[in-house]
XYZ file of C-alpha atoms in Angstrom:
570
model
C -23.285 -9.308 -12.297
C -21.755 -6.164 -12.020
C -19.848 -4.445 -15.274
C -16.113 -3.190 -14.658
C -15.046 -0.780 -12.094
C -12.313 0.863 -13.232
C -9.646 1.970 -11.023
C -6.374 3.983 -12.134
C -3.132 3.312 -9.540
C -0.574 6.130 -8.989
C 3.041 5.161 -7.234
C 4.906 8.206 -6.154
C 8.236 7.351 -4.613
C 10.996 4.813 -4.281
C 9.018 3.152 -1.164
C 5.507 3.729 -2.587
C 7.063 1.720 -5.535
C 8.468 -1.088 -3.111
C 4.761 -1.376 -1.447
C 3.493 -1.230 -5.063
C 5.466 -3.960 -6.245
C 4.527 -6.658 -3.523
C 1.079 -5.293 -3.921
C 0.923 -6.101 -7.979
C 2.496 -9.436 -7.277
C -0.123 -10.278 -5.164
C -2.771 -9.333 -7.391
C -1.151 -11.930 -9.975
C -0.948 -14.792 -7.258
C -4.851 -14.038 -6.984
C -5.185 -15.328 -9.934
C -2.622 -17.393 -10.838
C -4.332 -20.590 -9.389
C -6.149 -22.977 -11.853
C -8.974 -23.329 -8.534
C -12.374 -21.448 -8.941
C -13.269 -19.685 -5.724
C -14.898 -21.605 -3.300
C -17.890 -19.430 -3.984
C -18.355 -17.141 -6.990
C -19.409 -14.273 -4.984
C -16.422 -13.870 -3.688
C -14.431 -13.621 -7.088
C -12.309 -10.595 -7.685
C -12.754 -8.716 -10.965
C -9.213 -8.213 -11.940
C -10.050 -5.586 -15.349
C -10.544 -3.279 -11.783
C -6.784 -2.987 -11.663
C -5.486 -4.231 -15.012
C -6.178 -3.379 -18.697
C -6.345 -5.842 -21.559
C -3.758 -4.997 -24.497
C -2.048 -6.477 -27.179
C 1.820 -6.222 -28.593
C 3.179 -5.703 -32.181
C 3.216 -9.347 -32.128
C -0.462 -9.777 -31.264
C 0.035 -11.459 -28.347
C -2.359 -10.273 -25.514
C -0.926 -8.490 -22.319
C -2.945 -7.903 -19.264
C -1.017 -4.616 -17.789
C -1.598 -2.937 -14.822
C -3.298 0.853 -14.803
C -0.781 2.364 -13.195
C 1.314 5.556 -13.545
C 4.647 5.245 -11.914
C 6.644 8.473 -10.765
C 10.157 7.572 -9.122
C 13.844 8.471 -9.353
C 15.934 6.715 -11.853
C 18.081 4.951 -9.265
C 14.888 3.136 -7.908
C 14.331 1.809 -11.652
C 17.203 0.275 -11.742
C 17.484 -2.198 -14.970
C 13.994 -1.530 -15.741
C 13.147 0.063 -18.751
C 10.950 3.059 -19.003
C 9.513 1.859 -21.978
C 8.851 -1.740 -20.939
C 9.386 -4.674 -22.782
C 6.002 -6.167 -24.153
C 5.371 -3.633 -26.672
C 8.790 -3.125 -28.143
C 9.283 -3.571 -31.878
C 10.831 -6.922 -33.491
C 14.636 -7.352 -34.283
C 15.108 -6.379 -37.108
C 18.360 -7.507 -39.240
C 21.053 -6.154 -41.029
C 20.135 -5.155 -44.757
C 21.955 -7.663 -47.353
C 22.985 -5.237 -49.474
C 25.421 -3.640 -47.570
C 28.901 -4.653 -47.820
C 30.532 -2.216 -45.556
C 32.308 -2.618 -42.246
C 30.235 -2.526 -38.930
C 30.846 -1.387 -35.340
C 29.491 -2.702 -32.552
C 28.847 -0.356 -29.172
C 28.478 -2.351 -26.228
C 27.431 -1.031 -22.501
C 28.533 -2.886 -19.585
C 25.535 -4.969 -17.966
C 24.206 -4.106 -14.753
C 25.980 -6.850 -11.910
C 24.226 -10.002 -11.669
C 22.557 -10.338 -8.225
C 21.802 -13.371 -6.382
C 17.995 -14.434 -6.191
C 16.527 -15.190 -2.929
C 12.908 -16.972 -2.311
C 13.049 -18.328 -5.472
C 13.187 -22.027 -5.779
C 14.667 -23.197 -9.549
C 12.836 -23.285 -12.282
C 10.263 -20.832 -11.016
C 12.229 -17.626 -11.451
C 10.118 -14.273 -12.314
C 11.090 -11.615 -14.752
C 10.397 -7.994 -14.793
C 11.749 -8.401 -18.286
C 10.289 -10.755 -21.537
C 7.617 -12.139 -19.094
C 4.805 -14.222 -20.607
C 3.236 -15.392 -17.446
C 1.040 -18.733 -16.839
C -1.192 -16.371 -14.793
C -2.082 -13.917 -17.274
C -4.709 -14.804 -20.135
C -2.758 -15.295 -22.873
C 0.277 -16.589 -21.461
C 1.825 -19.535 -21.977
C 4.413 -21.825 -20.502
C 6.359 -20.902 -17.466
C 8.152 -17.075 -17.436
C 11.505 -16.924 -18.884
C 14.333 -16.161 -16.493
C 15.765 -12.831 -16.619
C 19.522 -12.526 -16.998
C 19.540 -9.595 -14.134
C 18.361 -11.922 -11.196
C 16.921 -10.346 -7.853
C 19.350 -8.425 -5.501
C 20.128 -10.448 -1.950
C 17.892 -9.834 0.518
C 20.747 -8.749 2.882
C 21.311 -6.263 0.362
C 18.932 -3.035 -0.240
C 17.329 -3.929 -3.550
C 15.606 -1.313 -5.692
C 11.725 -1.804 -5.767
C 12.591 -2.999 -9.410
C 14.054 -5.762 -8.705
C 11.558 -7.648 -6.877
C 8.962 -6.500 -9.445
C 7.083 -9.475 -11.230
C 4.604 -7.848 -12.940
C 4.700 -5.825 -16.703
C 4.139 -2.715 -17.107
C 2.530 -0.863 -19.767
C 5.116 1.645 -21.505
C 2.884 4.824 -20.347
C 3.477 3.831 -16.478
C 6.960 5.095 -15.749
C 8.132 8.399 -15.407
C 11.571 8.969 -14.474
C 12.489 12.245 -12.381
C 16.060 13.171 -13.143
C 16.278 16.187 -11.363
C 17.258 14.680 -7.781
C 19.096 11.518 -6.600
C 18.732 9.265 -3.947
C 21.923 8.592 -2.406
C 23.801 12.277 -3.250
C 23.844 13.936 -0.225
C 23.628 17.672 -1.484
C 20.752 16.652 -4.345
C 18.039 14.758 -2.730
C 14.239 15.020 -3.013
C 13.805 15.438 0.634
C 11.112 18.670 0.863
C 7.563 19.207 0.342
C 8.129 22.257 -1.788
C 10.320 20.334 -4.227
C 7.816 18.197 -5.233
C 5.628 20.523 -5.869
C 7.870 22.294 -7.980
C 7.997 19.242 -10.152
C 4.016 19.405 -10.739
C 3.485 22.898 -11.117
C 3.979 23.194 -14.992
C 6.670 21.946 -17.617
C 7.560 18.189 -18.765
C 6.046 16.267 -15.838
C 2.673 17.886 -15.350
C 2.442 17.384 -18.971
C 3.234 13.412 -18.834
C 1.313 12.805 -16.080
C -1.797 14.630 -17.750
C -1.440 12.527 -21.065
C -0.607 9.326 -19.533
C -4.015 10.193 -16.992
C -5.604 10.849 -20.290
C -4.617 7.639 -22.020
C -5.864 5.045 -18.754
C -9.157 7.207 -18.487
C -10.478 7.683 -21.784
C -10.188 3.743 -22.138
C -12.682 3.738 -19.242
C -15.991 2.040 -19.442
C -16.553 3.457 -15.346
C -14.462 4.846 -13.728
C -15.042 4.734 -10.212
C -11.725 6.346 -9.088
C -8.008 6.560 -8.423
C -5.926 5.041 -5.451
C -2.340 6.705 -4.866
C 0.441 5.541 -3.446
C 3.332 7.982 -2.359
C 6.000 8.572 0.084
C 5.105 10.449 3.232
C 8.249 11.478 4.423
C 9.924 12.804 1.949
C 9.359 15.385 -0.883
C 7.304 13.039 -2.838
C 4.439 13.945 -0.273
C 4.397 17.526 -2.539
C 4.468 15.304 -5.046
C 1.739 13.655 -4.005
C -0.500 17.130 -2.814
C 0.062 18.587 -6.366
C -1.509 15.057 -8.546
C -4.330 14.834 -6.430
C -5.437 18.636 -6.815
C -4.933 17.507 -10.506
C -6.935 14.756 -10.234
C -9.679 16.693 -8.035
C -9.498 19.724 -10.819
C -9.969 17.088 -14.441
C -11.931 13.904 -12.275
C -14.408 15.884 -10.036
C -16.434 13.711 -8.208
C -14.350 10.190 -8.546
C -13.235 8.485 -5.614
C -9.688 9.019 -4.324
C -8.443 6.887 -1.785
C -4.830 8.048 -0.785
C -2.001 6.392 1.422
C 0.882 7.958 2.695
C 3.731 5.357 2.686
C 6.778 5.639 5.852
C 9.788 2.903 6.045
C 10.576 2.416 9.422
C 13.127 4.819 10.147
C 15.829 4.520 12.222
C 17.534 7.430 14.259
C 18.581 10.308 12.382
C 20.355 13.614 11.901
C 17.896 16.364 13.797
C 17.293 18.691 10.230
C 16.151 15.337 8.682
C 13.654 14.284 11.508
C 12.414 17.912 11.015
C 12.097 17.689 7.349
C 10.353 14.158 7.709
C 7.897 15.857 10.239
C 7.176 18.899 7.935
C 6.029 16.797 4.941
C 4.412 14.348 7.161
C 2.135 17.337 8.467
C 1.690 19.135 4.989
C 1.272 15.703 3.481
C -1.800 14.998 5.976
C -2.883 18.568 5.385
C -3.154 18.727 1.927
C -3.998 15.387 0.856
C -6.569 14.777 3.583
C -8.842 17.695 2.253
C -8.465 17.037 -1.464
C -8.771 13.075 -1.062
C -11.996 11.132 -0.186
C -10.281 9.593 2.409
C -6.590 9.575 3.859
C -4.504 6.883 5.090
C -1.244 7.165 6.817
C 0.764 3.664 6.999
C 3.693 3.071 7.853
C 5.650 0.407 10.940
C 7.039 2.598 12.477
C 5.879 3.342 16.161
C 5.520 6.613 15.528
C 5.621 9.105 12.720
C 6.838 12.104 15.304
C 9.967 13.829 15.661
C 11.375 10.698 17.400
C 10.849 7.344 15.883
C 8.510 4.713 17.995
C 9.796 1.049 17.653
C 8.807 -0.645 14.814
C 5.345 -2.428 15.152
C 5.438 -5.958 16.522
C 3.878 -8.775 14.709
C 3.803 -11.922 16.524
C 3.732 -14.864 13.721
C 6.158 -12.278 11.729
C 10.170 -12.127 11.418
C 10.393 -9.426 9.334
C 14.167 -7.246 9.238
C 12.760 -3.696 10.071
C 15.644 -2.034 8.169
C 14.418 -3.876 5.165
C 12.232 -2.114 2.765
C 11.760 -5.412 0.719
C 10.069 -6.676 3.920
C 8.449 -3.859 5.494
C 6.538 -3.133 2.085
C 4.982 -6.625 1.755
C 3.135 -6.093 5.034
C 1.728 -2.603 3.890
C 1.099 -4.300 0.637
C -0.886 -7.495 2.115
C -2.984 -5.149 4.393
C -3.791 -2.837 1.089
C -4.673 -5.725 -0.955
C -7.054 -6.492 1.537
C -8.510 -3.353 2.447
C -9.457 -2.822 -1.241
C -11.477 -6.261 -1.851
C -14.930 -4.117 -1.145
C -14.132 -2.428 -4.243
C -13.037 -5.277 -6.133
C -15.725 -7.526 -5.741
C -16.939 -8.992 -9.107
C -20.591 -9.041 -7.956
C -20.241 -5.812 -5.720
C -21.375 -2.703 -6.982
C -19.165 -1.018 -3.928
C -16.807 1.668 -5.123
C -14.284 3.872 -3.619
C -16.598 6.542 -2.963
C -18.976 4.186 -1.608
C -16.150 2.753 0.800
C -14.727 6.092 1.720
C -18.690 7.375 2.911
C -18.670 4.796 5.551
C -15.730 6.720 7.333
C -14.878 10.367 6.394
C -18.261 12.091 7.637
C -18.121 15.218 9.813
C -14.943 16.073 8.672
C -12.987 13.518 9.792
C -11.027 12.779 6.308
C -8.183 10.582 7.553
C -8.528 6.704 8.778
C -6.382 4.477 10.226
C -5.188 0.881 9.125
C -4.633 -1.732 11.354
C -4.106 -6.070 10.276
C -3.698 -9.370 11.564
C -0.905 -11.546 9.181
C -1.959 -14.240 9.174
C -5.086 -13.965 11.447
C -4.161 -16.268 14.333
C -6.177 -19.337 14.075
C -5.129 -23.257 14.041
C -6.223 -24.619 10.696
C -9.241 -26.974 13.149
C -10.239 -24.341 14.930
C -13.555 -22.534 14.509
C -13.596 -18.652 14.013
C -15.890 -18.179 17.140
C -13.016 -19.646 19.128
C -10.487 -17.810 17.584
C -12.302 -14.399 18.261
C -13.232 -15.457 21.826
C -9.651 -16.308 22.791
C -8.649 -13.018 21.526
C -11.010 -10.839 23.729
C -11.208 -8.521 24.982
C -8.314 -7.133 23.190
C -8.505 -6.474 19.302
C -6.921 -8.941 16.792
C -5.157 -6.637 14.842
C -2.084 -4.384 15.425
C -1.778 -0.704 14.201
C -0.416 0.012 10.850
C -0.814 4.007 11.222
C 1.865 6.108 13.067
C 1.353 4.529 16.710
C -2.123 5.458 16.923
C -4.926 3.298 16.560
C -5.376 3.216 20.448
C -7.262 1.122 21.853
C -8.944 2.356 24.593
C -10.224 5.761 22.495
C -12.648 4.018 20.710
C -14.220 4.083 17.051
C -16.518 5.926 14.971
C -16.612 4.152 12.322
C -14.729 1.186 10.269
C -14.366 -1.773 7.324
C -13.645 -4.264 7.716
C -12.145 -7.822 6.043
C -11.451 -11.440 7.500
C -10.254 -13.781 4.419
C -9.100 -16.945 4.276
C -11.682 -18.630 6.538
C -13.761 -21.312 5.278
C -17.267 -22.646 5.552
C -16.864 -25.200 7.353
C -14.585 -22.875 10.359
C -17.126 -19.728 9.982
C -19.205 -21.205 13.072
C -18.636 -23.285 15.921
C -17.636 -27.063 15.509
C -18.894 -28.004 19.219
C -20.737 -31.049 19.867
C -25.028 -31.008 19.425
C -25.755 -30.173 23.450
C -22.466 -28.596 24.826
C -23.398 -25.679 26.095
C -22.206 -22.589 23.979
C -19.187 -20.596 25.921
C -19.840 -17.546 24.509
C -22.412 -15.410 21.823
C -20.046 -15.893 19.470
C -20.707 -19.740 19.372
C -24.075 -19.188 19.241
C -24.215 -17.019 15.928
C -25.576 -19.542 13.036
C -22.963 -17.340 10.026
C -19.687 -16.419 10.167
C -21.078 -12.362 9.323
C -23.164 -12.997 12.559
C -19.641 -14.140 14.517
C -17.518 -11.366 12.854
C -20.110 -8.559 13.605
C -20.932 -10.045 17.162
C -17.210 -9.817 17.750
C -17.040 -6.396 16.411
C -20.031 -5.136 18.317
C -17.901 -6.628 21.551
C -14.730 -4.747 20.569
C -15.982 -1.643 19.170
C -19.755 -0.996 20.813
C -21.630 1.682 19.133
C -19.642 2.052 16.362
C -20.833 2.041 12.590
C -19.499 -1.183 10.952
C -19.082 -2.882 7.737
C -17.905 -5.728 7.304
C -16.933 -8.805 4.772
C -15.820 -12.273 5.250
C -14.710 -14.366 2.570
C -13.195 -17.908 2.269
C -10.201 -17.272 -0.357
C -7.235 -16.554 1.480
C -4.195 -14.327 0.442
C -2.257 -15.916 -2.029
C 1.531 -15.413 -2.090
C 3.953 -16.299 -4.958
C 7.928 -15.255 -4.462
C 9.346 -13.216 -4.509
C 7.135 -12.415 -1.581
C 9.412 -12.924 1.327
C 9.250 -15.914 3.539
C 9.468 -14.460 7.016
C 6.741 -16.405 8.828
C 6.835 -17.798 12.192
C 7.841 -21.987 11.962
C 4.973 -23.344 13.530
C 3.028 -21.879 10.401
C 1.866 -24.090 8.213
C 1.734 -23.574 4.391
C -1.485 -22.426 4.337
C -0.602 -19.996 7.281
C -2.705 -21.321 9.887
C -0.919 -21.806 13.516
C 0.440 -25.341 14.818
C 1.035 -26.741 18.063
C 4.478 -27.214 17.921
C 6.963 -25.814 15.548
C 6.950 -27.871 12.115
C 10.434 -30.236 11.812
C 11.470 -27.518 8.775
C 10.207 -24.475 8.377
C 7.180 -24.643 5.628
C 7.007 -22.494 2.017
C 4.033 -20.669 3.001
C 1.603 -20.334 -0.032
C -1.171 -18.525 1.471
C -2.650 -16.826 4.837
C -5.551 -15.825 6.037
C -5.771 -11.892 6.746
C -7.982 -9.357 9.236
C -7.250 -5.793 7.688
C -9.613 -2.790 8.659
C -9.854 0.986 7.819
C -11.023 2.542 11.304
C -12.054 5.981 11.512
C -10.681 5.505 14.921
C -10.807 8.591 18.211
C -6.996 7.777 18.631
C -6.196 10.163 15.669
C -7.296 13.289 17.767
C -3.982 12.019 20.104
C -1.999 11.371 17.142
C -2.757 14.755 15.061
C -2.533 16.711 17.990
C 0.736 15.224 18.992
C 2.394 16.374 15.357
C 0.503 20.058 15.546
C 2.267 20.176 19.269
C 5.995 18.583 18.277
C 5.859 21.683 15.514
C 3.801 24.530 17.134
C 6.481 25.878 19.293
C 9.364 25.243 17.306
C 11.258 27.782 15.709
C 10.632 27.370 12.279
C 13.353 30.387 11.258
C 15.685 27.123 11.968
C 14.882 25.328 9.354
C 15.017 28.115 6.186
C 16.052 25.603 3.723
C 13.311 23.587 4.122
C 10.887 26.686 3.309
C 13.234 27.680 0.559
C 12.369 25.307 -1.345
C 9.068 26.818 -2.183
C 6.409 26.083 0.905
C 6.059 29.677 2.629
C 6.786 29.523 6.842
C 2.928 31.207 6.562
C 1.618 28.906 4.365
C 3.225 25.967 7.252
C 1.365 27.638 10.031
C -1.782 27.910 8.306
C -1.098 23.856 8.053
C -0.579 23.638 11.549
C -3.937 25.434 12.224
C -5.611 22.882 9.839
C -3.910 20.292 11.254
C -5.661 21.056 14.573
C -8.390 21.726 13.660
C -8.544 18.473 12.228
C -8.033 16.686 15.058
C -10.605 17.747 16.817
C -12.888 16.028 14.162
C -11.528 12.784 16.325
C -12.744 14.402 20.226
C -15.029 11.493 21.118
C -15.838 12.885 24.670
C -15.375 15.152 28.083
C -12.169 12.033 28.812
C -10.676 13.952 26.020
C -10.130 17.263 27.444
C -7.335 16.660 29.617
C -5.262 15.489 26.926
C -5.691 18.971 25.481
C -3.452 20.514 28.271
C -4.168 24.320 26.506
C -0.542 23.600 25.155
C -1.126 24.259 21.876
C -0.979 28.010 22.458
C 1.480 31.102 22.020
């Protein structure tokens, strides 16, 4: 059996933090069942992610790794400091006899708690969970309870998990909502991690989660794209590239899905999207844009269509529990307790000859009736893919693949190969293949011929506990497998099975090319405040050459010179 694996998280940004917080939830319902795996191989090794502690009290924690850099407004109640490790109460001395004064702050609003049924509230507060070793007894109930879903909830709110006190670090500089004071350009951020008080945190608090390390095989980081937490983002990986040489880094670039805005703003959004991809791309061991949005250019696409999903678009809550179930199964490879796969290993399959940046695409839940076989389910599905893109519109079909990883969970033994009858005749290869690998990499083969795939198919589902939302299609049954008919009431799904891939996929040399054209011509003299903020309009160009250059790392073939069109001249 392999020995730990250690991985340190980074969030960067109010909707990095919302993904985040769906994402550590669903690393707790992992293990929150009392049910070994239904084979042993297939455990996860949780001391990947989380860290093994103890309070003043002596009571044992189990804490993410995770550093945490957001504004305060996203942190709402939380404290900085957290709340296992706090000191005792202590009380007032008996000797004194004099008169005391009590200062009192008004409470933050109590908020009305949705997808929780009662008595199984969660607490980002005095939390001693059930699913944690250690803890005992249900979790207490908070006295701040979860905003309304109809409302816009910080990513606080719907966070279940403890932290440790060295993962959050409050920016004060900027605000969210103030128009004239917002975090909204690449240079800003940088600003932030050039020198002074933050570079300094983040170094110690990297310090604290590494030196712990019995491995470390590398960091994953989590930050807003679109916004001026993508300089953010540039300026902690070159940290992490300058003091961790030679550690994976597996980076995501987080978009909401947008809806129409003021011109500058689309601009802005564009700009750090481009210098995000840029910079992160060739510092990272691999890049991942996600995001549901159609498209990540100058005019938003529509947001990306799920078919057993009912999700709000305009809700981050929502939005960020996709990204955060495709993540948490993107990763497993790493994860594995009997893998010895890391993220370096995982990132090899996919960023050779330059091509640094992959593409996400997943299938939630992977449609399949719950007595139907998975050779069935892939050959009803063909010859289209059974996924939809997760990665700025791209992801096209029809381009092709170079490479890709992927991960089917939540299928079980006995549906991995065909059920038919001894002597019907097989309809397809796929019903032939005697393992579900064999089916999967058949079907891949089919899809995606003469590409370079990995693959993995395991028999736990994704596990969901609230207060992941509950936006499934009705005729899904609790374990998230398809009916015939739509159930009498709509079930409380508990789990679902999941395809997620990483695709190194020909469709980004569209995509990049598209972002280096929407820019090229433009007038950048417009937009001086954006390059006020510290990025020099040279410096941006010499982004925009990267950029295509870059994409040509994605020119499968002569079908691709058309698209060229020599428009990406003076």
């Amino acid at each position: 059996m392999s020995g730990v694996r250690e991985v340190v998280t980074l969030q960067l940004g109010h909707y990095a933090g919302s993904v985040g917080a769906h994402w550590w939830g669903l690393q707790e319902a992992s293990f929150s069942s009392n049910s070994a795996p239904p084979d042993l191989d297939e455990a996860l090794q949780h001391d990947v992610l989380f860290r093994a502690g103890r309070t003043m009290q002596g009571r044992e924690t189990f804490t993410p790794r995770l550093i945490v850099m957001d504004l305060k407004e996203s942190l709402a109640a939380l404290r900085q400091e957290g709340y296992l490790y706090e000191e005792p109460k202590t009380t007032t001395p008996t000797a004194w006899k004099g008169n005391l004064t009590t200062h009192q702050q008004d409470p933050v609003p109590p908020r009305t708690v949705f997808d929780q049924p009662e008595g199984d509230r969660f607490s980002n507060g005095d939390f001693a969970s059930k699913s944690l070793p250690g803890g005992k007894g249900k979790p207490k109930q908070l006295a701040q309870p979860l905003a309304s879903e109809n409302s816009a909830p910080a990513w606080s709110d719907f966070l279940r998990t403890n932290l440790h006190p060295r993962s959050i670090l409050t920016i004060h500089e900027y605000n969210r909502e103030e128009e004239s004071n917002r975090l909204e350009a690449f240079g800003q951020g940088e600003k932030l991690l050039q020198a002074g008080h933050y570079l300094e945190e983040l170094e110690d608090r990297l310090h604290f989660y590494v030196e712990e390390c019995d491995y470390l095989q590398g960091f994953q980081l989590l930050f807003d794209l679109h916004n001026g937490f993508s300089g953010v983002g540039s300026k902690a990986v070159e940290l992490l590239q300058d003091e961790y040489a030679g550690k994976g880094i597996l980076t995501c670039g987080l978009t909401p899905v947008l809806q129409s805005s003021l011109p500058h703003r689309n601009f802005y959004r564009l700009m750090n999207t481009v210098l995000g991809i840029v910079r992160l791309s060739s510092q990272s061991s691999l890049f991942c844009p996600l995001s549901l949005n159609g498209s990540l250019g100058l005019k938003p696409g529509s947001p990306v269509a799920l078919p057993y999903l009912h999700y709000e678009p305009s809700l981050d809550y929502q939005t960020s529990a996709i990204l955060a179930t495709a993540l948490d199964t993107l990763t497993i490879p790493y994860r594995l307790q009997t893998s010895d796969m890391t993220i370096s290993n995982l990132t090899e399959t996919l960023n050779f000859s330059g091509r640094k940046v992959a593409e996400a695409s997943v299938a939630m839940p992977f449609s399949m009736a719950e007595d139907q076989s998975l050779p069935e389910a892939l050959y009803n599905q063909q010859p289209s893919t059974a996924w939809c893109p997760l990665s700025s519109g791209g992801n096209r079909r029809d381009a092709g693949c170079f490479a890709q990883s992927v991960v089917l969970r939540g299928i079980s033994k006995q549906q991995q190969v065909s059920n038919a009858s001894p002597g019907t005749e097989p309809k397809s290869v796929l019903h032939m293949c005697e393992t579900g690998q064999e089916v999967l990499a058949r079907y891949l083969h089919t899809v995606f011929p003469r590409t370079l795939s990995s693959l993995l198919l395991l028999q736990g589902p994704c596990k969901i506990l609230a207060p992941y939302p509950q936006f499934f299609a009705p005729f899904l049954n609790k374990y998230g497998f398809l009916s015939e008919k739509p159930l009498y009431g709509p079930a409380k799904v508990e789990s679902i099975p999941v395809l997620a891939a990483f695709q190194s996929s020909a469709g980004l040399y569209r995509t990049l090319g598209d972002f280096y054209r929407e820019l090229h011509g433009t007038d950048l003299r417009r937009w001086e405040s954006f390059f006020s903020a510290g990025v020099e309009m040279e410096d941006f160009r010499e982004a925009l050459d990267e950029l295509r250059t870059l994409s040509l790392c994605y020119k499968k073939s002569s079908l691709d010179e058309n698209s060229d069109d020599d428009d990406d001249t003076d």
